[in-house]
Coordinates of N, CA and C in Angstrom, one line a residue:
X1 N -133.3 44.3 -51.1 CA -132.8 44.3 -52.4 C -131.3 44.1 -52.4
X2 N -130.8 43.2 -53.1 CA -129.3 43.0 -53.2 C -128.8 43.7 -54.4
X3 N -127.5 43.8 -54.5 CA -126.8 44.4 -55.7 C -127.2 43.6 -56.9
X4 N -127.1 42.2 -56.8 CA -127.4 41.4 -58.0 C -128.9 41.5 -58.4
X5 N -129.8 41.7 -57.4 CA -131.2 41.9 -57.8 C -131.4 43.2 -58.6
X6 N -130.6 44.2 -58.3 CA -130.7 45.5 -59.0 C -129.9 45.5 -60.3
X7 N -129.4 44.3 -60.7 CA -128.6 44.2 -62.0 C -127.2 44.6 -61.9
X8 N -126.7 44.6 -60.6 CA -125.3 45.0 -60.4 C -124.3 43.8 -60.3
X9 N -123.1 44.2 -60.2 CA -122.0 43.2 -60.1 C -121.2 43.6 -58.9
X10 N -120.9 42.6 -58.0 CA -120.0 42.8 -56.9 C -118.5 42.5 -57.3
X11 N -117.7 43.6 -57.3 CA -116.3 43.5 -57.7 C -115.4 43.1 -56.6
X12 N -115.8 43.5 -55.4 CA -114.9 43.2 -54.2 C -115.8 43.2 -53.0
X13 N -115.5 42.2 -52.1 CA -116.2 42.2 -50.8 C -115.2 42.0 -49.7
X14 N -115.2 42.9 -48.8 CA -114.2 42.9 -47.7 C -113.0 43.8 -48.0
X15 N -112.8 44.7 -47.0 CA -111.7 45.6 -47.1 C -110.8 45.5 -45.8
X16 N -109.6 45.9 -45.9 CA -108.7 45.7 -44.7 C -108.8 47.0 -43.9
X17 N -110.0 47.3 -43.4 CA -110.3 48.5 -42.6 C -111.1 48.0 -41.4
X18 N -110.7 48.4 -40.2 CA -111.6 48.1 -39.0 C -111.9 49.3 -38.3
X19 N -113.2 49.5 -37.9 CA -114.3 48.6 -38.2 C -114.7 48.8 -39.7
X20 N -115.4 47.9 -40.3 CA -115.9 48.1 -41.6 C -115.3 47.1 -42.6
X21 N -114.7 46.0 -42.2 CA -114.1 45.1 -43.1 C -115.1 44.3 -44.0
X22 N -116.4 44.4 -43.7 CA -117.4 43.8 -44.5 C -117.9 44.6 -45.7
X23 N -117.3 45.8 -45.9 CA -117.7 46.7 -47.0 C -117.4 46.0 -48.3
X24 N -118.2 46.5 -49.3 CA -117.9 45.9 -50.6 C -118.0 47.0 -51.7
X25 N -117.4 46.7 -52.8 CA -117.5 47.6 -54.0 C -118.0 46.9 -55.2
X26 N -118.9 47.6 -55.9 CA -119.5 47.0 -57.1 C -119.9 48.0 -58.1
X27 N -120.8 47.7 -59.0 CA -121.3 48.6 -60.0 C -122.6 48.1 -60.5
X28 N -123.3 49.1 -60.9 CA -124.6 48.8 -61.7 C -124.4 49.6 -63.0
X29 N -124.2 48.9 -64.1 CA -123.8 49.5 -65.3 C -122.5 50.1 -65.1
X30 N -122.3 51.4 -65.4 CA -121.0 52.1 -65.2 C -121.0 52.9 -63.9
X31 N -122.0 52.7 -63.1 CA -122.1 53.5 -61.8 C -121.5 52.7 -60.7
X32 N -120.5 53.3 -60.0 CA -119.9 52.6 -58.9 C -120.8 52.6 -57.7
X33 N -120.8 51.5 -57.0 CA -121.6 51.3 -55.8 C -120.7 50.9 -54.6
X34 N -120.9 51.5 -53.5 CA -120.2 51.2 -52.3 C -121.2 50.5 -51.3
X35 N -120.9 49.3 -51.0 CA -121.8 48.6 -50.0 C -121.3 48.8 -48.6
X36 N -122.1 49.6 -47.8 CA -121.7 49.9 -46.5 C -122.1 48.8 -45.5
X37 N -121.3 48.6 -44.5 CA -121.6 47.5 -43.5 C -122.9 47.8 -42.8
X38 N -123.5 46.8 -42.3 CA -124.7 46.9 -41.5 C -124.6 47.5 -40.1
X39 N -123.4 47.2 -39.5 CA -123.2 47.7 -38.1 C -123.0 49.2 -38.2
X40 N -123.7 50.0 -37.4 CA -123.6 51.5 -37.5 C -122.2 52.0 -37.3
X41 N -121.4 51.5 -36.4 CA -120.1 51.9 -36.1 C -119.2 51.7 -37.4
X42 N -119.3 50.5 -38.0 CA -118.6 50.2 -39.2 C -119.0 51.0 -40.4
X43 N -120.3 51.2 -40.4 CA -120.8 52.1 -41.5 C -120.3 53.5 -41.4
X44 N -120.2 54.0 -40.2 CA -119.6 55.4 -40.0 C -118.1 55.4 -40.5
X45 N -117.4 54.4 -40.1 CA -116.0 54.3 -40.4 C -115.8 54.2 -41.9
X46 N -116.5 53.4 -42.6 CA -116.4 53.3 -44.1 C -116.8 54.5 -44.8
X47 N -117.9 55.1 -44.2 CA -118.3 56.4 -44.8 C -117.2 57.4 -44.7
X48 N -116.6 57.6 -43.5 CA -115.5 58.5 -43.3 C -114.3 58.3 -44.1
X49 N -113.9 57.0 -44.3 CA -112.7 56.7 -45.0 C -112.8 56.5 -46.5
X50 N -114.0 56.1 -47.0 CA -114.2 55.8 -48.4 C -115.3 56.6 -49.1
X51 N -116.5 56.4 -48.5 CA -117.7 57.0 -49.2 C -117.6 58.5 -49.3
X52 N -117.3 59.2 -48.3 CA -117.3 60.7 -48.3 C -116.3 61.2 -49.3
X53 N -115.2 60.6 -49.4 CA -114.2 60.9 -50.4 C -114.7 60.7 -51.8
X54 N -115.3 59.6 -52.0 CA -115.8 59.2 -53.3 C -116.9 60.2 -53.7
X55 N -117.8 60.5 -52.8 CA -118.9 61.5 -53.1 C -118.3 62.8 -53.5
X56 N -117.3 63.3 -52.8 CA -116.7 64.6 -53.1 C -116.0 64.5 -54.5
X57 N -115.4 63.4 -54.8 CA -114.7 63.3 -56.1 C -115.8 63.3 -57.2
X58 N -116.8 62.5 -57.0 CA -117.9 62.4 -58.1 C -118.6 63.7 -58.3
X59 N -118.6 64.6 -57.2 CA -119.3 65.9 -57.3 C -118.3 66.9 -57.9
X60 N -117.1 66.5 -58.2 CA -116.1 67.4 -58.8 C -115.4 68.3 -57.8
X61 N -115.5 67.9 -56.5 CA -114.8 68.6 -55.4 C -113.5 67.9 -55.1
X62 N -112.5 68.6 -54.9 CA -111.2 68.0 -54.5 C -111.4 67.2 -53.2
X63 N -111.1 65.9 -53.3 CA -111.3 65.0 -52.1 C -110.3 65.2 -51.0
X64 N -110.3 66.4 -50.5 CA -109.3 66.7 -49.4 C -109.9 66.2 -48.1
X65 N -109.1 66.2 -47.0 CA -109.5 65.8 -45.7 C -110.5 66.8 -45.1
X66 N -111.7 66.5 -44.8 CA -112.7 67.4 -44.3 C -112.5 67.7 -42.8
X67 N -111.6 67.1 -42.2 CA -111.4 67.2 -40.7 C -110.3 68.1 -40.4
X68 N -110.4 68.9 -39.3 CA -109.3 69.6 -38.7 C -108.4 68.5 -38.1
X69 N -107.1 68.6 -38.4 CA -106.2 67.7 -37.9 C -105.3 68.4 -36.8
X70 N -105.0 67.6 -35.8 CA -104.1 68.1 -34.7 C -103.4 67.0 -34.1
X71 N -102.4 67.2 -33.3 CA -101.7 66.1 -32.7 C -102.0 66.1 -31.2
X72 N -102.1 64.9 -30.7 CA -102.3 64.7 -29.2 C -101.5 63.5 -28.8
X73 N -101.3 63.4 -27.5 CA -100.5 62.4 -26.8 C -101.5 61.3 -26.4
X74 N -101.2 60.1 -26.7 CA -102.1 59.0 -26.3 C -102.1 58.8 -24.8
X75 N -103.2 58.8 -24.2 CA -103.4 58.6 -22.7 C -103.1 57.1 -22.4
X76 N -103.5 56.2 -23.3 CA -103.2 54.7 -23.1 C -102.9 54.1 -24.4
X77 N -102.4 52.9 -24.4 CA -102.0 52.3 -25.7 C -103.2 52.1 -26.6
X78 N -102.9 52.0 -27.9 CA -103.9 51.7 -28.9 C -103.4 50.5 -29.7
X79 N -104.1 49.4 -29.6 CA -103.7 48.1 -30.2 C -104.3 48.0 -31.5
X80 N -103.5 47.4 -32.5 CA -104.0 47.2 -33.8 C -103.5 45.8 -34.3
X81 N -104.1 45.3 -35.4 CA -103.6 44.1 -36.0 C -102.9 44.4 -37.3
X82 N -101.8 43.9 -37.5 CA -101.1 44.1 -38.7 C -101.9 43.5 -39.9
X83 N -102.0 44.2 -41.0 CA -102.8 43.8 -42.1 C -104.1 44.6 -42.2
X84 N -104.5 45.4 -41.2 CA -105.7 46.2 -41.2 C -105.3 47.6 -40.9
X85 N -106.0 48.6 -41.6 CA -105.9 50.0 -41.2 C -107.0 50.1 -40.1
X86 N -106.7 50.5 -38.9 CA -107.7 50.6 -37.9 C -108.0 52.1 -37.6
X87 N -109.3 52.4 -37.5 CA -109.8 53.7 -37.1 C -110.1 53.7 -35.6
X88 N -109.4 54.4 -34.9 CA -109.5 54.4 -33.4 C -110.2 55.7 -33.0
X89 N -111.4 55.6 -32.4 CA -112.0 56.8 -31.9 C -111.5 57.2 -30.5
X90 N -111.4 58.5 -30.3 CA -110.8 59.1 -29.1 C -111.6 60.3 -28.6
X91 N -111.5 60.5 -27.3 CA -111.9 61.7 -26.6 C -110.6 62.6 -26.5
X92 N -110.7 63.8 -26.8 CA -109.5 64.7 -26.7 C -109.6 65.7 -25.6
X93 N -108.4 66.1 -25.0 CA -108.3 67.2 -24.1 C -107.3 68.2 -24.8
X94 N -106.9 69.1 -24.0 CA -106.0 70.1 -24.6 C -104.7 69.5 -25.1
X95 N -104.2 68.4 -24.5 CA -103.0 67.8 -24.9 C -103.0 66.3 -25.2
X96 N -104.1 65.6 -24.7 CA -104.1 64.2 -24.8 C -105.3 63.6 -25.6
X97 N -105.2 62.4 -26.0 CA -106.3 61.6 -26.7 C -106.4 60.3 -25.9
X98 N -107.7 60.0 -25.6 CA -108.0 58.8 -24.9 C -108.8 57.8 -25.8
X99 N -108.2 56.7 -26.2 CA -108.9 55.7 -27.0 C -110.2 55.3 -26.3
X100 N -111.3 55.1 -27.1 CA -112.5 54.7 -26.5 C -112.8 53.2 -26.7
X101 N -111.9 52.5 -27.3 CA -112.1 51.1 -27.5 C -111.3 50.6 -28.7
X102 N -111.2 49.3 -28.8 CA -110.5 48.8 -30.0 C -111.3 49.0 -31.2
X103 N -110.6 49.1 -32.4 CA -111.3 49.3 -33.6 C -112.3 48.2 -34.0
X104 N -111.9 47.0 -33.6 CA -112.8 45.9 -34.0 C -113.9 45.6 -33.1
X105 N -114.1 46.4 -32.0 CA -115.1 46.2 -31.0 C -116.5 46.6 -31.6
X106 N -116.5 47.5 -32.5 CA -117.8 47.8 -33.2 C -118.8 48.5 -32.3
X107 N -118.3 49.3 -31.3 CA -119.2 49.9 -30.3 C -119.7 51.2 -30.9
X108 N -121.0 51.3 -31.0 CA -121.6 52.6 -31.4 C -121.4 53.6 -30.3
X109 N -121.4 53.2 -29.1 CA -121.2 54.1 -27.9 C -119.9 54.8 -28.0
X110 N -118.8 54.1 -28.5 CA -117.5 54.8 -28.6 C -117.6 55.8 -29.7
X111 N -118.3 55.5 -30.8 CA -118.4 56.5 -31.9 C -119.1 57.7 -31.5
X112 N -120.2 57.5 -30.8 CA -121.0 58.6 -30.3 C -120.3 59.5 -29.3
X113 N -119.4 58.9 -28.5 CA -118.7 59.7 -27.5 C -117.4 60.3 -28.0
X114 N -117.1 60.0 -29.2 CA -115.8 60.4 -29.8 C -115.7 61.9 -30.2
X115 N -114.6 62.6 -29.9 CA -114.4 63.9 -30.4 C -113.6 63.8 -31.7
X116 N -112.9 62.7 -31.9 CA -111.9 62.6 -33.0 C -111.6 61.2 -33.3
X117 N -110.8 60.9 -34.3 CA -110.3 59.6 -34.5 C -108.9 59.7 -35.1
X118 N -108.1 58.6 -35.1 CA -106.9 58.5 -35.8 C -106.8 57.2 -36.4
X119 N -105.9 57.1 -37.4 CA -105.7 55.9 -38.1 C -104.4 55.2 -37.8
X120 N -104.5 53.9 -37.6 CA -103.3 53.1 -37.4 C -103.0 52.4 -38.7
X121 N -101.9 52.6 -39.4 CA -101.7 52.0 -40.7 C -101.6 50.5 -40.6
X122 N -101.8 49.8 -41.7 CA -101.9 48.4 -41.7 C -100.6 47.7 -41.4
X123 N -99.5 48.4 -41.4 CA -98.2 47.9 -41.1 C -97.8 47.9 -39.6
X124 N -98.7 48.5 -38.8 CA -98.4 48.8 -37.4 C -99.3 47.9 -36.5
X125 N -98.7 47.6 -35.3 CA -99.4 46.9 -34.3 C -100.1 47.8 -33.3
X126 N -100.0 49.1 -33.6 CA -100.6 50.1 -32.7 C -99.5 51.1 -32.2
X127 N -99.9 51.8 -31.1 CA -99.1 52.9 -30.5 C -99.1 52.7 -29.0
X128 N -98.0 52.9 -28.4 CA -97.9 52.9 -26.9 C -98.5 54.1 -26.3
X129 N -98.8 54.0 -25.0 CA -99.2 55.2 -24.2 C -98.1 56.2 -24.3
X130 N -98.4 57.5 -24.5 CA -97.3 58.5 -24.6 C -96.9 58.8 -26.0
X131 N -97.3 58.0 -27.0 CA -97.0 58.3 -28.4 C -97.9 59.5 -28.8
X132 N -97.3 60.3 -29.7 CA -98.1 61.4 -30.3 C -98.7 60.9 -31.6
X133 N -100.0 61.1 -31.7 CA -100.8 60.7 -32.9 C -101.5 61.9 -33.5
X134 N -101.7 61.8 -34.8 CA -102.4 62.9 -35.5 C -103.9 62.5 -35.6
X135 N -104.7 63.3 -34.9 CA -106.1 63.0 -34.8 C -106.9 63.9 -35.8
X136 N -108.0 63.4 -36.2 CA -108.9 64.1 -37.1 C -110.2 64.4 -36.3
X137 N -110.4 65.7 -36.1 CA -111.5 66.1 -35.2 C -112.8 66.2 -35.8
X138 N -113.8 65.6 -35.2 CA -115.2 65.6 -35.7 C -115.8 67.0 -35.6
X139 N -115.6 67.6 -34.4 CA -116.2 68.9 -34.1 C -115.0 69.9 -33.7
X140 N -114.6 70.8 -34.6 CA -113.5 71.7 -34.3 C -113.7 72.5 -33.0
X141 N -115.0 72.7 -32.6 CA -115.2 73.4 -31.3 C -114.7 72.6 -30.1
X142 N -114.4 71.3 -30.3 CA -114.0 70.5 -29.1 C -112.5 70.7 -28.9
X143 N -111.8 71.5 -29.8 CA -110.4 71.7 -29.6 C -110.2 73.0 -28.8
X144 N -109.6 72.8 -27.6 CA -109.4 74.0 -26.7 C -108.2 74.8 -27.4
X145 N -107.2 74.2 -27.8 CA -106.1 74.8 -28.6 C -105.4 73.8 -29.3
X146 N -104.7 74.2 -30.4 CA -104.0 73.2 -31.2 C -102.7 72.8 -30.6
X147 N -102.4 71.5 -30.7 CA -101.1 71.0 -30.1 C -99.9 71.5 -30.9

């Protein structure tokens, strides 16, 4: 069933977020609809960055960041493309974050193996090894201590 088949309207297709650039926004009547990408890794990214926030807002809950945030030093460089906000999944240790692959790779294995993620803003080409990044931790129990 497509959005049009359900009587809806597609207002926007494609977002400048990787993975997840195939997401869309629309509506059925006055109800907003977020079209999630079909690739599991991209679907997770769009849920984390857009859908969860929207669900909290529609439920009347302040759309704050649900993740514990901490800083880590990049073990190796994280490459990004200007014009996209990239979500980079990482494994974390006490002091470091190791990127598990490029944001556009769409690897579900990297998402499953990740302890955390960080965002590279659309104006950046990424971060070099040794840079400090602010990570959002999926499982707070994976933090040995805060940086």
